[in-house]
XYZ file of N, CA, C and O in Angstrom:
388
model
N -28.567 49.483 55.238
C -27.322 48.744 55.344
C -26.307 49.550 56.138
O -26.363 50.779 56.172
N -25.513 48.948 56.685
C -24.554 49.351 56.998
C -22.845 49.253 56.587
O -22.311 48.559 55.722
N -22.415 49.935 57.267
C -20.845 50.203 56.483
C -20.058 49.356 57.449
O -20.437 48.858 58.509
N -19.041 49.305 56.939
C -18.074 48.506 57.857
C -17.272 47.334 57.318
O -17.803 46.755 56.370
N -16.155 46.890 57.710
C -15.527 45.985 57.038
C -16.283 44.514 56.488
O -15.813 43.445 56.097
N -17.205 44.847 56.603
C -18.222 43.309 56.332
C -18.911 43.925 55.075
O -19.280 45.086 54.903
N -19.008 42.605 54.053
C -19.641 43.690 52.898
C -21.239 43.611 52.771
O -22.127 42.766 52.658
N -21.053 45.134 52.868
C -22.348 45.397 52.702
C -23.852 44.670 53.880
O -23.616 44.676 55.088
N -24.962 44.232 53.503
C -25.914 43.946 54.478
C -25.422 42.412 54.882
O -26.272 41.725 55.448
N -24.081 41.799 54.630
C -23.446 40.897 55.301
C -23.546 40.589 56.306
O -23.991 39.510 56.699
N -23.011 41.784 57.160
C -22.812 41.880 58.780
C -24.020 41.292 59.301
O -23.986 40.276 59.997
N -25.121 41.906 58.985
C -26.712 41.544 59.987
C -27.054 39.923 59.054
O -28.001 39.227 59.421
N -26.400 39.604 58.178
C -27.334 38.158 57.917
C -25.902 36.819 58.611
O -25.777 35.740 58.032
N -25.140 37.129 59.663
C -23.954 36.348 60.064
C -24.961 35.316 60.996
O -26.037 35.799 61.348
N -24.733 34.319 61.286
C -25.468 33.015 61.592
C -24.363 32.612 63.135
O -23.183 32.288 63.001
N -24.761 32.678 63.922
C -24.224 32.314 65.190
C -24.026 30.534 65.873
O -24.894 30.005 66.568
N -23.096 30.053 65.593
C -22.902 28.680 66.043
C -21.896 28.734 67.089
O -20.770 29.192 66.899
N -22.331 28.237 68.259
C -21.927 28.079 69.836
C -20.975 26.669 69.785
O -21.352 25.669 69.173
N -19.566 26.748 70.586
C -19.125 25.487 70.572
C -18.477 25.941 71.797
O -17.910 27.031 71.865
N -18.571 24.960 72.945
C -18.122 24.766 73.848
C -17.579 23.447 74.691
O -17.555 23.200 75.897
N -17.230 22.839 73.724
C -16.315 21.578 74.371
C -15.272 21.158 73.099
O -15.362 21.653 71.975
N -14.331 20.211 73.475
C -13.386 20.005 72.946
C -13.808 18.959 71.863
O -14.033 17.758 72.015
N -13.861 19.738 70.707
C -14.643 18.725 69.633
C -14.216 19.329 68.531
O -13.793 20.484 68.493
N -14.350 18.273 67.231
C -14.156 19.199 66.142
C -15.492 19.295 65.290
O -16.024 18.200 65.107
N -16.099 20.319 64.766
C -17.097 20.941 64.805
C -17.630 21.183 63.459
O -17.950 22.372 63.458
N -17.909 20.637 62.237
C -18.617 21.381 61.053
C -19.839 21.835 60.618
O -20.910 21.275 60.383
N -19.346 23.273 60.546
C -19.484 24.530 61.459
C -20.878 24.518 59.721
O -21.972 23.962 59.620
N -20.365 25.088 59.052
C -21.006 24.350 57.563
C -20.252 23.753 56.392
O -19.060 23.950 56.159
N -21.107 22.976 55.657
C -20.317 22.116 54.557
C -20.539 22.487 53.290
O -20.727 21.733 52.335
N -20.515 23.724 53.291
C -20.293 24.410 51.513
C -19.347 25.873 51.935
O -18.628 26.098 52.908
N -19.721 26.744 50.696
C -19.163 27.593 50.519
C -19.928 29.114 51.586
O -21.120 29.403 51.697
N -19.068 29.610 52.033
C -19.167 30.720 52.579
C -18.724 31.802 53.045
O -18.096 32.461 52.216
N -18.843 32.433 54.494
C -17.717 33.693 54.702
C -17.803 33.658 56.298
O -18.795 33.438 56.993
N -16.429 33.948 56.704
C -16.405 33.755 58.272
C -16.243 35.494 58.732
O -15.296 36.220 58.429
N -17.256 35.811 59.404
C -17.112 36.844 59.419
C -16.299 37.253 60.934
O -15.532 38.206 60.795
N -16.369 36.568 62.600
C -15.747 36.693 63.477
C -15.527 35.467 64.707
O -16.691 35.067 64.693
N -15.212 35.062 65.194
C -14.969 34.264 66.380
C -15.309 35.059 67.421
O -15.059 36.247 67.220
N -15.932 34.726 68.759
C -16.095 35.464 70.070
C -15.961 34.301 71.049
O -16.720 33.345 71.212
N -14.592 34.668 71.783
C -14.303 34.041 72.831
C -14.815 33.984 73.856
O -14.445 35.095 74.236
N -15.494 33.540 74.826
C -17.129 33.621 75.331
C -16.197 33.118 77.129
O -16.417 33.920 78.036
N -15.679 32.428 77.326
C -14.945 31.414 78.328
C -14.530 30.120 77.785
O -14.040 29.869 76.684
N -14.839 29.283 78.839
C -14.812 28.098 79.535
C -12.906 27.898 80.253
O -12.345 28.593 81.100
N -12.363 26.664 79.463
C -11.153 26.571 79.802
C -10.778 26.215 78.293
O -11.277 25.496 77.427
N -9.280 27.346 78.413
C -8.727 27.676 77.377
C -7.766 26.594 76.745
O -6.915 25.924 77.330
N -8.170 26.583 75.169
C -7.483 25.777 74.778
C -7.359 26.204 73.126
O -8.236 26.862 72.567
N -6.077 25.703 72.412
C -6.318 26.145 71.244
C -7.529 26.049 70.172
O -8.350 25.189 70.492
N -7.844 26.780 68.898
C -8.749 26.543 68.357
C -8.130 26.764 66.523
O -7.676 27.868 66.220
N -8.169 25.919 65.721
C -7.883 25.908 64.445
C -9.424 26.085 63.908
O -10.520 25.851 64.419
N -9.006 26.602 62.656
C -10.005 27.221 61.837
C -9.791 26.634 60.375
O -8.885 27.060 59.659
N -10.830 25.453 59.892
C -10.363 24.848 58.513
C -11.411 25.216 57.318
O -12.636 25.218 57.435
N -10.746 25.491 56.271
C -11.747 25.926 54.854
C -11.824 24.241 54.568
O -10.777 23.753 54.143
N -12.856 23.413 54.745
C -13.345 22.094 54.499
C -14.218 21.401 55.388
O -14.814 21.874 56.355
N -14.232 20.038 54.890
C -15.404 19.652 55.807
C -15.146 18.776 57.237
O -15.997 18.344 58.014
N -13.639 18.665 57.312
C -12.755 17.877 58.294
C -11.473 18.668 58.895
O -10.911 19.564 58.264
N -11.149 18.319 59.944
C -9.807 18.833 60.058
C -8.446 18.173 58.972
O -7.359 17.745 59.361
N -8.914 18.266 57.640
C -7.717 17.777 56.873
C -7.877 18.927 55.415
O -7.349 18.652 54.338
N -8.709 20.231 55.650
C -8.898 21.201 54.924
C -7.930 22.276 55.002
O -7.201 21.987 55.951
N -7.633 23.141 54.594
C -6.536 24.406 54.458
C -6.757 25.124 55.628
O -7.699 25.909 55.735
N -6.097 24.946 56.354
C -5.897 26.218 57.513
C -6.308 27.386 57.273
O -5.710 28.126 56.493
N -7.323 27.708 57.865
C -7.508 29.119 58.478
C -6.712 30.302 58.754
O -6.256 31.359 58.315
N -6.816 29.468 59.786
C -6.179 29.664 61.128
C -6.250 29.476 62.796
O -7.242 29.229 63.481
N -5.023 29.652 63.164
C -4.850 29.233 64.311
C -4.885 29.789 65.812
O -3.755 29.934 66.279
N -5.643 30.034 66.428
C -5.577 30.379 67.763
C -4.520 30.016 68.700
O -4.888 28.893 69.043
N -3.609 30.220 69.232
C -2.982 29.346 70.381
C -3.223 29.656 71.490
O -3.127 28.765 72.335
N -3.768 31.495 72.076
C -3.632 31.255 73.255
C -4.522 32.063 73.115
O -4.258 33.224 72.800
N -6.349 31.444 73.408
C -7.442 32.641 73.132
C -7.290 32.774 74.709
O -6.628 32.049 75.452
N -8.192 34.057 75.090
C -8.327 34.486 76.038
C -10.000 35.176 76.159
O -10.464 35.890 75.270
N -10.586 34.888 77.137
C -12.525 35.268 77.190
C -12.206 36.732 77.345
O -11.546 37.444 78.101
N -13.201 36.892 75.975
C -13.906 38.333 75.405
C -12.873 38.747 74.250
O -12.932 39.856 73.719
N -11.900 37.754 73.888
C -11.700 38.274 72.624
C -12.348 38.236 71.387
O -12.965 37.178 71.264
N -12.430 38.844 70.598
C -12.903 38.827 68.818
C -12.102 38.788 67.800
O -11.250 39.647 67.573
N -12.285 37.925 67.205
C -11.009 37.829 66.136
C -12.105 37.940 65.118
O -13.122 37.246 65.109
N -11.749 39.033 64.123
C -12.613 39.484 63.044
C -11.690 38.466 61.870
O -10.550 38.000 61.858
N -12.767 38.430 61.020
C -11.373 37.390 59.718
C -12.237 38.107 58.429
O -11.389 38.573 57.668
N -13.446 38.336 57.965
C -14.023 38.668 56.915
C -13.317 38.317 55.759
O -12.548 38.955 55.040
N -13.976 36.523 55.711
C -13.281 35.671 54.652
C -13.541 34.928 54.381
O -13.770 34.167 55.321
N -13.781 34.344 53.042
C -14.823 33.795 52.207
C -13.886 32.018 52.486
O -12.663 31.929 52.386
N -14.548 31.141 52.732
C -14.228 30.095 52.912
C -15.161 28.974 51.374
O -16.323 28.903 50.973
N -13.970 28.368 51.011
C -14.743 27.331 49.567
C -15.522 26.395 49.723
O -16.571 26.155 49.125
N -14.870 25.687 50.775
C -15.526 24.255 50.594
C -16.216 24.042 52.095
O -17.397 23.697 52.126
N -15.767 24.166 52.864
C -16.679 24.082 54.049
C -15.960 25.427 55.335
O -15.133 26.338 55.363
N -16.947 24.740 56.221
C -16.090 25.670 57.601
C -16.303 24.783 58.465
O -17.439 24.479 58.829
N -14.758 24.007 59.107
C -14.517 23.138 60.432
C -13.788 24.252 61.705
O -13.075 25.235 61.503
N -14.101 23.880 62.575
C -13.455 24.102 63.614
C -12.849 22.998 64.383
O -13.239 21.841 64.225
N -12.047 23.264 65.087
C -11.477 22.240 65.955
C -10.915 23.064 67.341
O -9.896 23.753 67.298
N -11.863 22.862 68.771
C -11.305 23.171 69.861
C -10.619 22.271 70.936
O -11.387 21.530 71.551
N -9.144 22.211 71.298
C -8.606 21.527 71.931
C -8.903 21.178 73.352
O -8.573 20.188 74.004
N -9.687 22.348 73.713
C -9.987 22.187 75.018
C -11.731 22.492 75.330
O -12.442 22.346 74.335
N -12.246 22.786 76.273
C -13.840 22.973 76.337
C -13.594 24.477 76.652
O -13.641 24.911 77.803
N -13.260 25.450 75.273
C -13.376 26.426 75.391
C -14.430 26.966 74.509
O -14.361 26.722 73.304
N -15.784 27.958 75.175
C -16.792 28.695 74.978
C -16.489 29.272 73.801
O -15.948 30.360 73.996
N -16.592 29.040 72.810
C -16.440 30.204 71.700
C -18.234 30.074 70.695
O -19.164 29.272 70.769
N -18.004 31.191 69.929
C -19.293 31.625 68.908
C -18.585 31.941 67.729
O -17.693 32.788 67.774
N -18.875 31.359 66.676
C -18.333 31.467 65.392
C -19.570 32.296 64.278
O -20.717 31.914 64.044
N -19.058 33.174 63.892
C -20.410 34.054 63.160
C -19.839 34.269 61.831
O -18.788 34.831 61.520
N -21.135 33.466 60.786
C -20.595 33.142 59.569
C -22.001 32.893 58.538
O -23.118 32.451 58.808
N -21.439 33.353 57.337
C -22.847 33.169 56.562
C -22.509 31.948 55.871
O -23.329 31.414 55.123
């Protein structure tokens, strides 16, 4: 295992889901943990982050102005689902157990 802000053998079991167009996205529909976002390209647009199975779940959080090759680490347990919502057809990877 390794160390690091992810707990424990967390880090290596994170599940990689690709979204690249302007859609809203459920990402999964139970309980889990978001471990990072990777801003990959396309054209930039905001991206919200919802604990549920719709964009009508508890905010995340909010992106407003991603930019390609950022990482936004969050290491955070989400209840009921994990939605995304990208405003524009921006490249991102969401890594989450």
């Amino acid at each position: 295992m390794s160390s690091g802000s992810y707990h424990g053998s967390l880090k290596e079991r994170l599940l990689p889901n690709n979204i690249a167009t302007a859609i809203t996205t459920l990402v999964k529909s139970s309980m889990g943990f978001l471990g990072h976002i990777v801003v990959n390209g396309g054209t930039m647009g905001s991206i919200t982050v919802y604990d549920g199975v719709d964009a009508t779940g508890t905010k995340i959080a909010t992106i407003a102005v991603p930019s390609a090759g950022m990482v936004l680490p969050y290491g955070c347990i989400f209840a009921i689902g994990l939605c995304v919502v990208t405003a524009a057809a921006t490249d991102i990877t969401v890594c989450y157990v």
